[in-house]
CSV table of C-alpha atoms in Angstrom, one decimal:
chain,number,residue,atom,x,y,z
U,54,MET,CA,93.3,-25.4,57.2
U,55,ASN,CA,91.5,-23.1,54.8
U,56,GLU,CA,88.6,-21.4,56.6
U,57,LYS,CA,86.2,-22.5,53.9
U,58,GLU,CA,87.1,-26.1,54.5
U,59,LYS,CA,86.0,-26.1,58.1
U,60,LEU,CA,82.9,-28.1,59.0
U,61,LEU,CA,79.8,-26.3,60.3
U,62,THR,CA,77.2,-27.8,62.5
U,63,ILE,CA,73.7,-28.4,61.1
U,64,GLY,CA,72.5,-25.5,63.2
U,65,GLN,CA,75.2,-23.1,61.9
U,66,PHE,CA,74.7,-24.1,58.3
U,67,ALA,CA,70.9,-23.8,58.6
U,68,ALA,CA,71.1,-20.3,60.2
U,69,MET,CA,73.6,-19.2,57.5
U,70,HIS,CA,70.9,-19.9,54.9
U,71,GLY,CA,67.9,-18.7,56.8
U,72,ILE,CA,66.2,-22.1,57.1
U,73,ASN,CA,65.2,-24.5,59.8
U,74,LYS,CA,67.7,-27.3,60.5
U,75,LYS,CA,64.8,-29.8,60.2
U,76,THR,CA,64.7,-28.9,56.5
U,77,LEU,CA,68.3,-30.0,56.1
U,78,MET,CA,67.5,-33.2,58.0
U,79,TRP,CA,64.6,-33.9,55.6
U,80,TYR,CA,66.7,-33.1,52.5
U,81,ASP,CA,69.2,-35.6,53.8
U,82,GLU,CA,66.6,-38.3,54.5
U,83,ILE,CA,65.2,-38.1,51.0
U,84,GLY,CA,68.6,-38.0,49.4
U,85,LEU,CA,68.3,-34.5,48.0
U,86,PHE,CA,71.1,-32.8,49.8
U,87,LYS,CA,73.6,-34.8,51.9
U,88,PRO,CA,75.9,-33.4,54.6
U,89,ALA,CA,79.6,-33.2,54.0
U,90,ALA,CA,80.2,-35.5,57.0
U,91,VAL,CA,78.4,-37.3,59.7
U,92,ASN,CA,80.0,-37.7,63.1
U,93,PRO,CA,80.3,-41.5,63.6
U,94,GLN,CA,80.0,-41.2,67.4
U,95,ASN,CA,76.9,-39.1,67.8
U,96,GLY,CA,75.4,-39.0,64.2
U,97,TYR,CA,75.5,-35.2,64.0
U,98,ARG,CA,75.5,-33.9,60.5
U,99,CYS,CA,78.2,-31.4,59.4
U,100,TYR,CA,78.4,-29.2,56.3
U,101,ASN,CA,81.1,-27.0,54.6
U,102,TYR,CA,81.0,-23.7,52.9
U,103,HIS,CA,81.4,-25.1,49.4
U,104,GLN,CA,77.9,-26.8,49.8
U,105,SER,CA,76.3,-23.4,50.1
U,106,SER,CA,75.8,-22.7,46.4
U,107,VAL,CA,74.2,-26.1,45.8
U,108,LEU,CA,71.8,-25.5,48.7
U,109,GLU,CA,71.0,-22.0,47.6
U,110,THR,CA,70.1,-23.4,44.1
U,111,ILE,CA,67.7,-25.9,45.8
U,112,LEU,CA,66.1,-23.2,47.9
U,113,LEU,CA,65.7,-20.9,44.9
U,114,LEU,CA,64.0,-23.7,42.9
U,115,ARG,CA,61.7,-24.4,45.9
U,116,GLU,CA,60.9,-20.7,46.1
U,117,LEU,CA,59.9,-20.9,42.4
U,118,ASP,CA,57.5,-23.8,43.3
U,119,VAL,CA,59.7,-26.5,41.6
U,120,SER,CA,58.6,-29.8,43.0
U,121,ILE,CA,61.0,-32.0,45.1
U,122,SER,CA,60.8,-34.7,42.5
U,123,GLU,CA,61.8,-32.2,39.7
U,124,ILE,CA,64.7,-31.0,41.9
U,125,GLN,CA,65.8,-34.6,42.6
U,126,GLN,CA,65.8,-35.3,38.9
U,127,PHE,CA,67.8,-32.2,38.2
U,128,MET,CA,70.3,-33.0,40.9
U,129,LYS,CA,71.0,-36.4,39.5
U,130,GLY,CA,72.3,-34.9,36.2
U,131,ARG,CA,73.2,-31.4,37.4
U,132,SER,CA,74.9,-29.3,34.7
U,133,ALA,CA,75.0,-25.8,33.3
U,134,GLN,CA,72.8,-26.8,30.4
U,135,SER,CA,70.1,-28.5,32.6
U,136,LEU,CA,70.0,-25.7,35.1
U,137,LYS,CA,69.7,-23.1,32.3
U,138,LYS,CA,66.8,-25.0,30.8
U,139,LEU,CA,65.1,-25.3,34.1
U,140,LEU,CA,65.6,-21.7,35.0
U,141,GLU,CA,64.3,-20.5,31.6
U,142,GLU,CA,61.1,-22.4,32.1
U,143,LYS,CA,60.6,-21.0,35.6
U,144,ILE,CA,61.4,-17.4,34.4
U,145,SER,CA,58.7,-17.8,31.8
U,146,GLU,CA,56.2,-19.0,34.5
U,147,LEU,CA,57.3,-16.1,36.8
U,148,ASP,CA,56.8,-13.6,34.0
U,149,ARG,CA,53.2,-14.9,33.4
U,150,LYS,CA,52.5,-14.6,37.2
U,151,ILE,CA,53.9,-11.1,37.3
U,152,LEU,CA,51.7,-10.0,34.4
U,153,HIS,CA,48.7,-11.6,36.1
U,154,MET,CA,49.4,-9.8,39.4
U,155,GLN,CA,49.9,-6.5,37.6
U,156,ALA,CA,46.5,-7.0,36.0
U,157,VAL,CA,44.9,-7.9,39.4
U,158,ARG,CA,46.5,-4.7,40.8
U,159,LYS,CA,45.0,-2.6,38.1
U,160,THR,CA,41.6,-4.2,38.6
U,161,LEU,CA,41.8,-3.5,42.3
U,162,ASP,CA,42.8,0.1,41.5
U,163,ASN,CA,39.7,0.4,39.3
U,164,TYR,CA,37.5,-1.0,42.1
U,165,CYS,CA,39.0,1.4,44.6
U,166,GLN,CA,38.5,4.4,42.3
U,167,ASN,CA,34.9,3.4,41.8
U,168,MET,CA,34.4,3.2,45.6
U,169,THR,CA,36.0,6.6,46.0
U,170,THR,CA,33.7,8.0,43.3
U,171,LEU,CA,30.7,6.6,45.1
U,172,LEU,CA,31.7,8.1,48.4
U,173,THR,CA,32.4,11.6,47.0
U,174,MET,CA,30.0,11.9,44.0
U,175,ASP,CA,27.1,14.3,43.6
U,176,LEU,CA,24.6,12.5,41.4
U,177,SER,CA,23.3,15.7,40.0
U,178,GLU,CA,26.7,17.1,39.0
U,179,ILE,CA,28.0,17.2,35.4
U,180,SER,CA,31.7,17.8,35.3
U,181,ILE,CA,34.7,17.8,33.1
U,182,ILE,CA,37.5,15.3,33.9
U,183,GLN,CA,40.8,14.2,32.4
U,184,LYS,CA,41.3,10.6,31.3
U,185,GLN,CA,44.2,8.6,30.1
U,186,GLU,CA,44.1,6.5,26.9
U,187,ARG,CA,42.5,3.0,27.3
U,188,CYS,CA,42.7,0.0,25.1
U,189,LEU,CA,39.3,-1.8,24.9
U,190,VAL,CA,38.1,-5.0,23.4
U,191,THR,CA,34.7,-4.3,21.8
U,192,VAL,CA,31.9,-6.4,20.3
U,193,ASP,CA,29.2,-5.0,18.0
U,194,ILE,CA,25.6,-5.0,19.0
U,195,ASP,CA,22.4,-3.4,17.9
U,196,SER,CA,18.7,-3.2,19.0
U,197,SER,CA,18.1,-6.8,17.9
U,198,THR,CA,20.9,-8.3,20.0
U,199,SER,CA,19.4,-10.2,22.9
U,200,PHE,CA,20.8,-10.3,26.4
U,201,GLU,CA,21.7,-13.9,25.9
U,202,GLN,CA,23.6,-13.1,22.7
U,203,GLU,CA,25.4,-10.3,24.5
U,204,VAL,CA,26.6,-12.7,27.2
U,205,GLU,CA,27.8,-15.1,24.6
U,206,LEU,CA,29.7,-12.4,22.8
U,207,ILE,CA,31.4,-11.2,26.0
U,208,THR,CA,32.2,-14.8,27.1
U,209,ALA,CA,33.8,-15.5,23.7
U,210,GLU,CA,36.0,-12.4,23.9
U,211,THR,CA,37.1,-13.1,27.5
U,212,GLU,CA,38.1,-16.6,26.5
U,213,LYS,CA,40.0,-15.3,23.4
U,214,HIS,CA,42.1,-13.1,25.7
U,215,ARG,CA,42.5,-15.8,28.3
U,216,LEU,CA,40.8,-13.9,31.0
U,217,GLY,CA,40.8,-16.0,34.2
U,218,ARG,CA,37.6,-14.6,35.7
U,219,LEU,CA,35.0,-12.1,34.8
U,220,HIS,CA,36.0,-9.8,37.7
U,221,ASP,CA,39.5,-9.5,36.2
U,222,ALA,CA,38.1,-6.9,33.7
U,223,SER,CA,35.6,-4.1,33.7
U,224,TYR,CA,32.7,-3.8,31.2
U,225,GLY,CA,30.5,-1.2,29.7
U,226,SER,CA,28.5,-0.1,26.7
U,227,MET,CA,29.0,2.6,24.0
U,228,ILE,CA,26.6,4.9,22.1
U,229,PRO,CA,27.8,7.1,19.2
U,230,VAL,CA,27.6,10.8,20.0
U,231,SER,CA,26.0,11.3,16.6
U,232,SER,CA,23.1,9.1,17.8
U,233,LEU,CA,22.7,11.1,21.0
U,234,LEU,CA,22.6,14.4,19.0
U,235,ALA,CA,19.9,12.8,16.9
U,236,GLY,CA,17.9,11.9,19.9
U,237,ASN,CA,18.5,8.1,19.6
U,238,TYR,CA,19.4,7.5,23.2
U,239,ASP,CA,19.1,3.7,23.0
U,240,ASP,CA,21.3,3.3,20.0
U,241,TYR,CA,23.9,1.1,21.7
U,242,CYS,CA,26.3,-0.1,19.1
U,243,LYS,CA,29.1,-1.8,21.1
U,244,LEU,CA,29.9,-3.5,24.4
U,245,PHE,CA,33.4,-3.0,25.7
U,246,ILE,CA,35.8,-4.9,27.9
U,247,GLU,CA,38.8,-3.3,29.6
U,248,ILE,CA,41.3,-6.0,30.3
U,249,PRO,CA,44.2,-4.6,32.4
U,250,SER,CA,47.0,-6.4,30.7
U,251,LEU,CA,46.1,-5.2,27.2
U,252,THR,CA,48.4,-2.8,25.3
U,253,ARG,CA,47.8,-0.9,22.1
U,254,GLN,CA,47.5,-3.3,19.2
U,255,LYS,CA,45.6,-3.9,16.0
U,256,GLY,CA,41.9,-4.7,16.4
U,257,LEU,CA,41.4,-2.9,19.7
U,258,HIS,CA,39.3,0.2,20.3
U,259,ILE,CA,41.3,3.1,21.6
U,260,GLN,CA,39.4,5.3,24.0
U,261,PRO,CA,41.3,8.6,23.6
U,262,LYS,CA,43.2,10.5,26.2
U,263,GLY,CA,41.8,13.9,27.0
U,264,SER,CA,38.9,15.9,28.4
U,265,TYR,CA,35.6,14.1,29.2
U,266,LEU,CA,32.2,15.3,30.2
U,267,ARG,CA,31.2,13.0,33.1
U,268,ALA,CA,27.8,12.5,34.7
U,269,PHE,CA,25.9,9.8,36.6
U,270,HIS,CA,22.6,8.1,36.4
U,271,LYS,CA,20.9,6.2,39.2
U,272,GLY,CA,18.0,3.8,39.0
U,273,ASP,CA,15.4,3.3,36.3
U,274,TRP,CA,17.1,2.6,32.9
U,275,ASP,CA,14.1,4.2,31.1
U,276,ALA,CA,15.1,7.6,32.6
U,277,ILE,CA,18.6,7.6,31.0
U,278,PRO,CA,17.4,9.6,27.9
U,279,GLN,CA,16.4,12.4,30.3
U,280,ARG,CA,19.9,12.3,31.8
U,281,TYR,CA,21.5,12.4,28.3
U,282,GLN,CA,19.3,15.4,27.4
U,283,GLN,CA,20.6,17.2,30.5
U,284,ILE,CA,24.2,16.4,29.4
U,285,LEU,CA,23.6,17.7,25.9
U,286,ASP,CA,22.0,20.9,27.4
U,287,TYR,CA,25.1,21.3,29.7
U,288,ALA,CA,27.4,20.9,26.7
U,289,LYS,CA,25.5,23.5,24.7
U,290,GLN,CA,25.4,26.0,27.6
U,291,HIS,CA,29.2,25.7,28.0
U,292,CYS,CA,30.0,25.7,24.3
U,293,LEU,CA,31.4,22.1,24.5
U,294,THR,CA,31.6,19.9,21.4
U,295,LEU,CA,31.1,16.2,22.2
U,296,THR,CA,32.7,13.6,20.0
U,297,GLY,CA,33.2,9.9,19.5
U,298,TYR,CA,31.2,7.7,21.8
U,299,SER,CA,29.5,7.9,25.2
U,300,TYR,CA,31.1,5.2,27.5
U,301,GLU,CA,28.7,3.8,30.1
U,302,THR,CA,30.0,1.8,33.0
U,303,GLY,CA,28.2,0.5,36.1
U,304,ILE,CA,30.3,1.4,39.2
U,305,ASN,CA,28.5,-0.1,42.1
U,306,GLU,CA,27.3,-3.6,41.2
U,307,ASN,CA,29.4,-5.2,43.9
U,308,VAL,CA,27.9,-3.2,46.8
U,309,ILE,CA,24.1,-3.1,46.0
U,310,GLU,CA,21.3,-5.7,46.2
U,311,ARG,CA,18.6,-3.8,44.3
U,312,MET,CA,18.8,-2.7,40.6
U,313,GLU,CA,17.0,0.5,41.7
U,314,ASP,CA,20.3,1.5,43.4
U,315,TYR,CA,22.4,0.8,40.2
U,316,ILE,CA,24.6,3.7,39.2
U,317,VAL,CA,25.8,4.3,35.7
U,318,GLN,CA,28.8,6.5,35.0
U,319,ILE,CA,28.6,8.3,31.7
U,320,GLU,CA,31.8,9.7,30.1
U,321,ILE,CA,31.9,11.5,26.7
U,322,PRO,CA,35.0,12.9,25.1
U,323,VAL,CA,35.1,16.7,24.6
U,324,CYS,CA,36.6,17.9,21.4
U,325,THR,CA,39.4,20.4,22.1
U,326,ILE,CA,39.9,21.7,18.6
């Protein structure tokens, strides 16, 4: 007899596929996957090697969260065409899940980086750092934009980009460097959203790669102009040319209870030409 024709006990067959034999018993009871033979004397179920590929297909579909009823329907009319269609659907779902998990990973990296910054920062320090390019969704605002309107604008953009939850992105505000140089420290012109899954595309604001002057401000918002003046003085003393926008981001909202402890990270591109 061909070795592959030999019958295996339910325990041997289950072990070969890394599952519990109770799973095979259940599949048999619901008519999803029947044994090759049943011993008429003791009722023991037996399987053969040729059934392995069918069982592995069922196990793969279960791993992809295909319901038992869907698999039963597939098994009734099993064919290359029906399996291809089912697998293509599940590949699309899996791709979406992978993109979501990659976005979650990037969000967690951002949180972790913020916590590292909090633990190592010197609030009085002004430094030069290197940043990678970021793709940002922006909404336009001005001095007449109310807080309620800002919330509505942000909500509309997050819905447009199918963002599951607010914490799946990071947020901030932007002030033109030209306004800072003119002494207009409250001339906020845009709110930005960094959505981890975004790539460079038309309509997005590209925060450029390169050198940035970075500083922090803690506490009273009315004191931010003083911090900006210190930043401008530092740039002048070190012969640095600031360009583009100042990007402000809160970095400790999730670990404070009082707004007096709120820390804003300020990053401004430094022109290298």
